[in-house]
Coordinates of N, CA, C and O in Angstrom, one line a residue:
L290 N -75.4 -57.0 37.7 CA -73.6 -56.6 37.7 C -73.5 -55.3 37.7 O -73.6 -54.6 36.4
L291 N -72.6 -54.5 38.6 CA -72.1 -53.2 38.2 C -70.6 -53.6 37.4 O -70.0 -54.2 37.5
R292 N -71.0 -51.9 36.5 CA -69.5 -51.9 35.0 C -68.8 -51.0 35.4 O -67.9 -51.3 35.2
G293 N -68.9 -50.6 36.5 CA -67.7 -49.3 37.4 C -67.8 -48.2 36.4 O -68.4 -48.0 35.3
D294 N -66.9 -47.2 36.6 CA -67.1 -46.0 35.8 C -66.4 -46.7 35.1 O -65.4 -46.9 34.5
F295 N -65.9 -45.1 34.0 CA -65.5 -45.1 32.3 C -63.9 -45.8 33.3 O -63.0 -46.6 32.0
A296 N -63.2 -44.9 33.5 CA -61.8 -45.2 33.8 C -61.7 -45.9 34.2 O -60.4 -47.1 33.5
A297 N -62.2 -47.0 35.3 CA -61.9 -48.0 35.6 C -62.3 -49.4 34.4 O -61.1 -49.9 34.5
R298 N -63.4 -48.7 33.7 CA -63.4 -50.1 32.7 C -62.0 -49.7 32.3 O -61.6 -51.2 31.5
A299 N -62.2 -48.7 31.1 CA -60.9 -48.3 30.1 C -59.3 -49.0 30.8 O -58.6 -49.7 30.2
N300 N -59.3 -48.9 31.9 CA -57.9 -49.5 32.5 C -58.1 -51.0 32.9 O -57.1 -51.9 32.5
A301 N -59.4 -51.5 32.8 CA -59.0 -53.4 32.9 C -58.9 -53.6 32.0 O -58.2 -54.4 31.2
V302 N -59.8 -53.2 30.4 CA -60.0 -53.3 28.8 C -58.4 -53.7 28.8 O -58.1 -54.2 28.2
Q303 N -57.6 -52.1 29.0 CA -55.9 -51.9 28.6 C -55.3 -52.9 29.1 O -54.6 -53.9 28.7
S304 N -55.6 -53.3 30.4 CA -54.8 -54.5 30.9 C -54.6 -55.9 30.0 O -54.0 -56.7 29.8
L305 N -55.9 -56.0 29.7 CA -56.4 -57.2 29.2 C -56.1 -57.5 28.2 O -55.4 -58.5 27.8
V306 N -55.9 -56.1 27.2 CA -55.7 -56.6 25.7 C -54.3 -56.4 25.8 O -53.4 -56.9 24.9
N307 N -53.2 -55.6 26.5 CA -51.5 -55.6 27.3 C -51.4 -57.4 27.1 O -50.1 -57.1 27.1
C308 N -52.5 -57.8 28.2 CA -52.0 -59.4 28.7 C -52.2 -60.4 27.5 O -52.1 -61.3 27.9
G309 N -52.6 -60.1 26.9 CA -52.9 -61.1 25.2 C -54.2 -61.8 25.4 O -54.7 -62.6 25.4
V310 N -55.0 -61.1 27.1 CA -56.7 -61.7 27.1 C -57.8 -61.9 26.0 O -58.0 -62.3 25.6
Y311 N -57.6 -60.2 25.6 CA -59.0 -59.8 25.0 C -57.5 -59.1 23.6 O -56.0 -59.1 24.0
T312 N -57.9 -59.2 22.0 CA -58.1 -58.7 21.0 C -58.1 -57.3 21.2 O -59.0 -56.7 22.2
P313 N -58.0 -56.4 20.6 CA -58.1 -55.2 20.7 C -59.8 -54.8 20.2 O -60.3 -54.0 20.7
A314 N -60.5 -55.6 19.3 CA -61.3 -55.7 18.5 C -62.5 -55.8 19.8 O -63.1 -55.4 20.2
Q315 N -61.6 -57.4 20.8 CA -62.6 -57.7 21.3 C -62.8 -56.2 22.7 O -64.1 -56.3 23.7
G316 N -61.6 -55.6 23.1 CA -61.2 -54.0 24.1 C -62.5 -53.6 23.5 O -63.5 -52.1 24.5
A317 N -62.4 -52.6 22.1 CA -63.4 -51.7 22.0 C -65.2 -52.4 22.1 O -65.9 -51.6 22.2
E318 N -65.3 -53.8 21.3 CA -67.2 -54.3 22.1 C -67.3 -54.1 23.2 O -68.3 -53.3 23.3
Y319 N -66.0 -54.3 24.0 CA -66.4 -54.3 25.4 C -66.8 -53.2 25.9 O -67.8 -52.6 26.9
M320 N -66.4 -51.8 25.5 CA -66.2 -50.5 25.8 C -67.4 -49.8 24.8 O -67.6 -48.7 25.1
G321 N -67.9 -50.8 24.1 CA -69.3 -49.9 23.1 C -69.0 -49.3 22.4 O -69.8 -48.6 21.9
L322 N -68.1 -49.6 21.5 CA -67.3 -49.0 20.4 C -67.8 -49.8 19.3 O -67.4 -51.0 19.3
P323 N -67.4 -49.2 18.0 CA -67.3 -49.7 16.7 C -66.3 -50.9 16.4 O -65.4 -51.2 17.3
T324 N -66.7 -52.0 16.4 CA -65.4 -53.3 15.8 C -64.5 -52.4 14.9 O -65.5 -52.2 13.8
P325 N -63.2 -52.5 15.2 CA -62.4 -52.5 13.6 C -62.7 -53.6 12.8 O -62.6 -54.7 13.2
I326 N -62.3 -52.9 11.9 CA -62.0 -53.9 10.6 C -61.1 -54.4 10.1 O -60.4 -55.4 9.1
E327 N -60.2 -53.9 10.9 CA -58.9 -54.2 10.7 C -58.1 -55.4 10.9 O -58.9 -56.1 12.2
P328 N -57.7 -56.0 10.6 CA -57.4 -57.9 10.6 C -56.3 -57.5 12.1 O -56.5 -58.6 13.2
E329 N -55.5 -56.5 12.1 CA -54.6 -56.4 13.3 C -55.0 -56.1 14.4 O -54.8 -56.8 15.6
A330 N -56.3 -55.7 14.5 CA -57.3 -55.3 15.6 C -57.6 -56.7 15.9 O -58.3 -56.8 17.7
H331 N -58.0 -57.7 15.3 CA -58.4 -59.3 15.6 C -57.6 -59.9 16.1 O -57.4 -61.3 16.3
K332 N -55.8 -59.7 16.1 CA -54.9 -60.8 16.6 C -55.0 -60.0 18.3 O -54.9 -59.1 19.0
R333 N -53.7 -61.4 18.6 CA -53.8 -60.8 20.5 C -52.4 -60.4 20.1 O -51.6 -61.1 19.6
Y334 N -51.6 -59.7 21.5 CA -50.5 -59.2 21.5 C -50.0 -59.1 23.0 O -50.9 -59.0 23.5
L335 N -48.9 -59.2 22.7 CA -48.5 -59.0 24.3 C -47.5 -58.3 24.1 O -46.4 -57.9 23.3
Q336 N -47.0 -57.6 25.3 CA -45.8 -56.8 25.7 C -44.4 -57.9 25.4 O -44.0 -58.7 26.2
G337 N -43.7 -57.2 24.5 CA -42.3 -58.0 24.1 C -41.2 -57.8 24.8 O -40.0 -58.4 25.1
A338 N -41.3 -56.7 26.2 CA -40.6 -56.4 27.2 C -40.1 -57.4 28.4 O -39.1 -57.4 28.5
M339 N -41.3 -58.7 28.1 CA -40.8 -59.2 29.3 C -40.4 -60.6 28.6 O -41.3 -61.7 28.5
V340 N -39.4 -61.2 29.4 CA -38.6 -62.2 29.1 C -38.3 -62.6 30.5 O -38.1 -61.7 31.2
P341 N -37.8 -63.7 30.6 CA -37.3 -64.6 31.8 C -35.3 -63.8 31.7 O -34.7 -63.7 30.4
I342 N -35.2 -63.7 32.7 CA -34.1 -62.6 33.2 C -32.9 -63.9 32.8 O -31.9 -62.9 32.3
D343 N -32.7 -64.7 32.2 CA -31.6 -65.6 32.1 C -31.5 -65.7 30.7 O -30.8 -65.8 29.9
L344 N -32.6 -65.0 29.8 CA -32.6 -64.6 28.0 C -32.6 -63.4 27.9 O -32.7 -63.1 26.8
I345 N -32.1 -62.1 29.3 CA -32.0 -60.9 28.5 C -30.9 -60.9 27.4 O -31.2 -60.0 26.4
G346 N -29.7 -61.9 27.9 CA -28.8 -61.2 26.4 C -29.3 -61.6 25.5 O -28.9 -60.9 24.1
M347 N -29.8 -62.5 25.1 CA -30.3 -63.4 24.2 C -31.4 -62.3 23.4 O -31.4 -62.3 22.0
A348 N -32.4 -62.2 24.1 CA -33.9 -61.2 23.7 C -33.1 -59.9 22.8 O -33.5 -59.5 22.4
Q349 N -31.8 -59.6 23.1 CA -31.5 -58.3 22.5 C -30.0 -58.6 21.3 O -29.7 -57.8 21.2
G350 N -30.0 -59.6 21.1 CA -29.8 -59.9 20.1 C -27.6 -60.4 20.4 O -27.3 -60.4 19.7
G351 N -27.4 -60.3 21.8 CA -26.1 -60.5 21.8 C -26.3 -61.7 23.0 O -26.6 -62.9 22.7
Q352 N -24.9 -62.1 23.5 CA -24.8 -63.2 24.0 C -25.7 -63.6 25.2 O -25.6 -62.1 25.8
N353 N -26.1 -64.0 26.4 CA -26.3 -64.7 27.6 C -25.5 -63.5 28.4 O -24.2 -64.7 29.3
N354 N -26.0 -62.7 29.1 CA -24.9 -61.8 29.7 C -25.9 -62.0 31.4 O -25.9 -61.2 32.5
A355 N -26.6 -62.6 31.6 CA -27.1 -62.9 33.0 C -26.4 -63.3 34.0 O -25.3 -63.7 34.1
V356 N -26.8 -62.9 35.0 CA -25.9 -62.9 36.2 C -26.1 -64.6 37.6 O -27.2 -65.0 36.9

């Protein structure tokens, strides 16, 4: 199985971490780096900017101003 070049693997791992599929620690391990010991590196993260369009006003702490 081909692993691709470094840039392709790094972009794939970054996408998987940003989508919450991998933890940052899993991403580091996949790239052959030492496993981070910080507890935060073993949690899954998601981008908070993605919310349903009808909840945009609520997400910003205001009223629902969706069209």
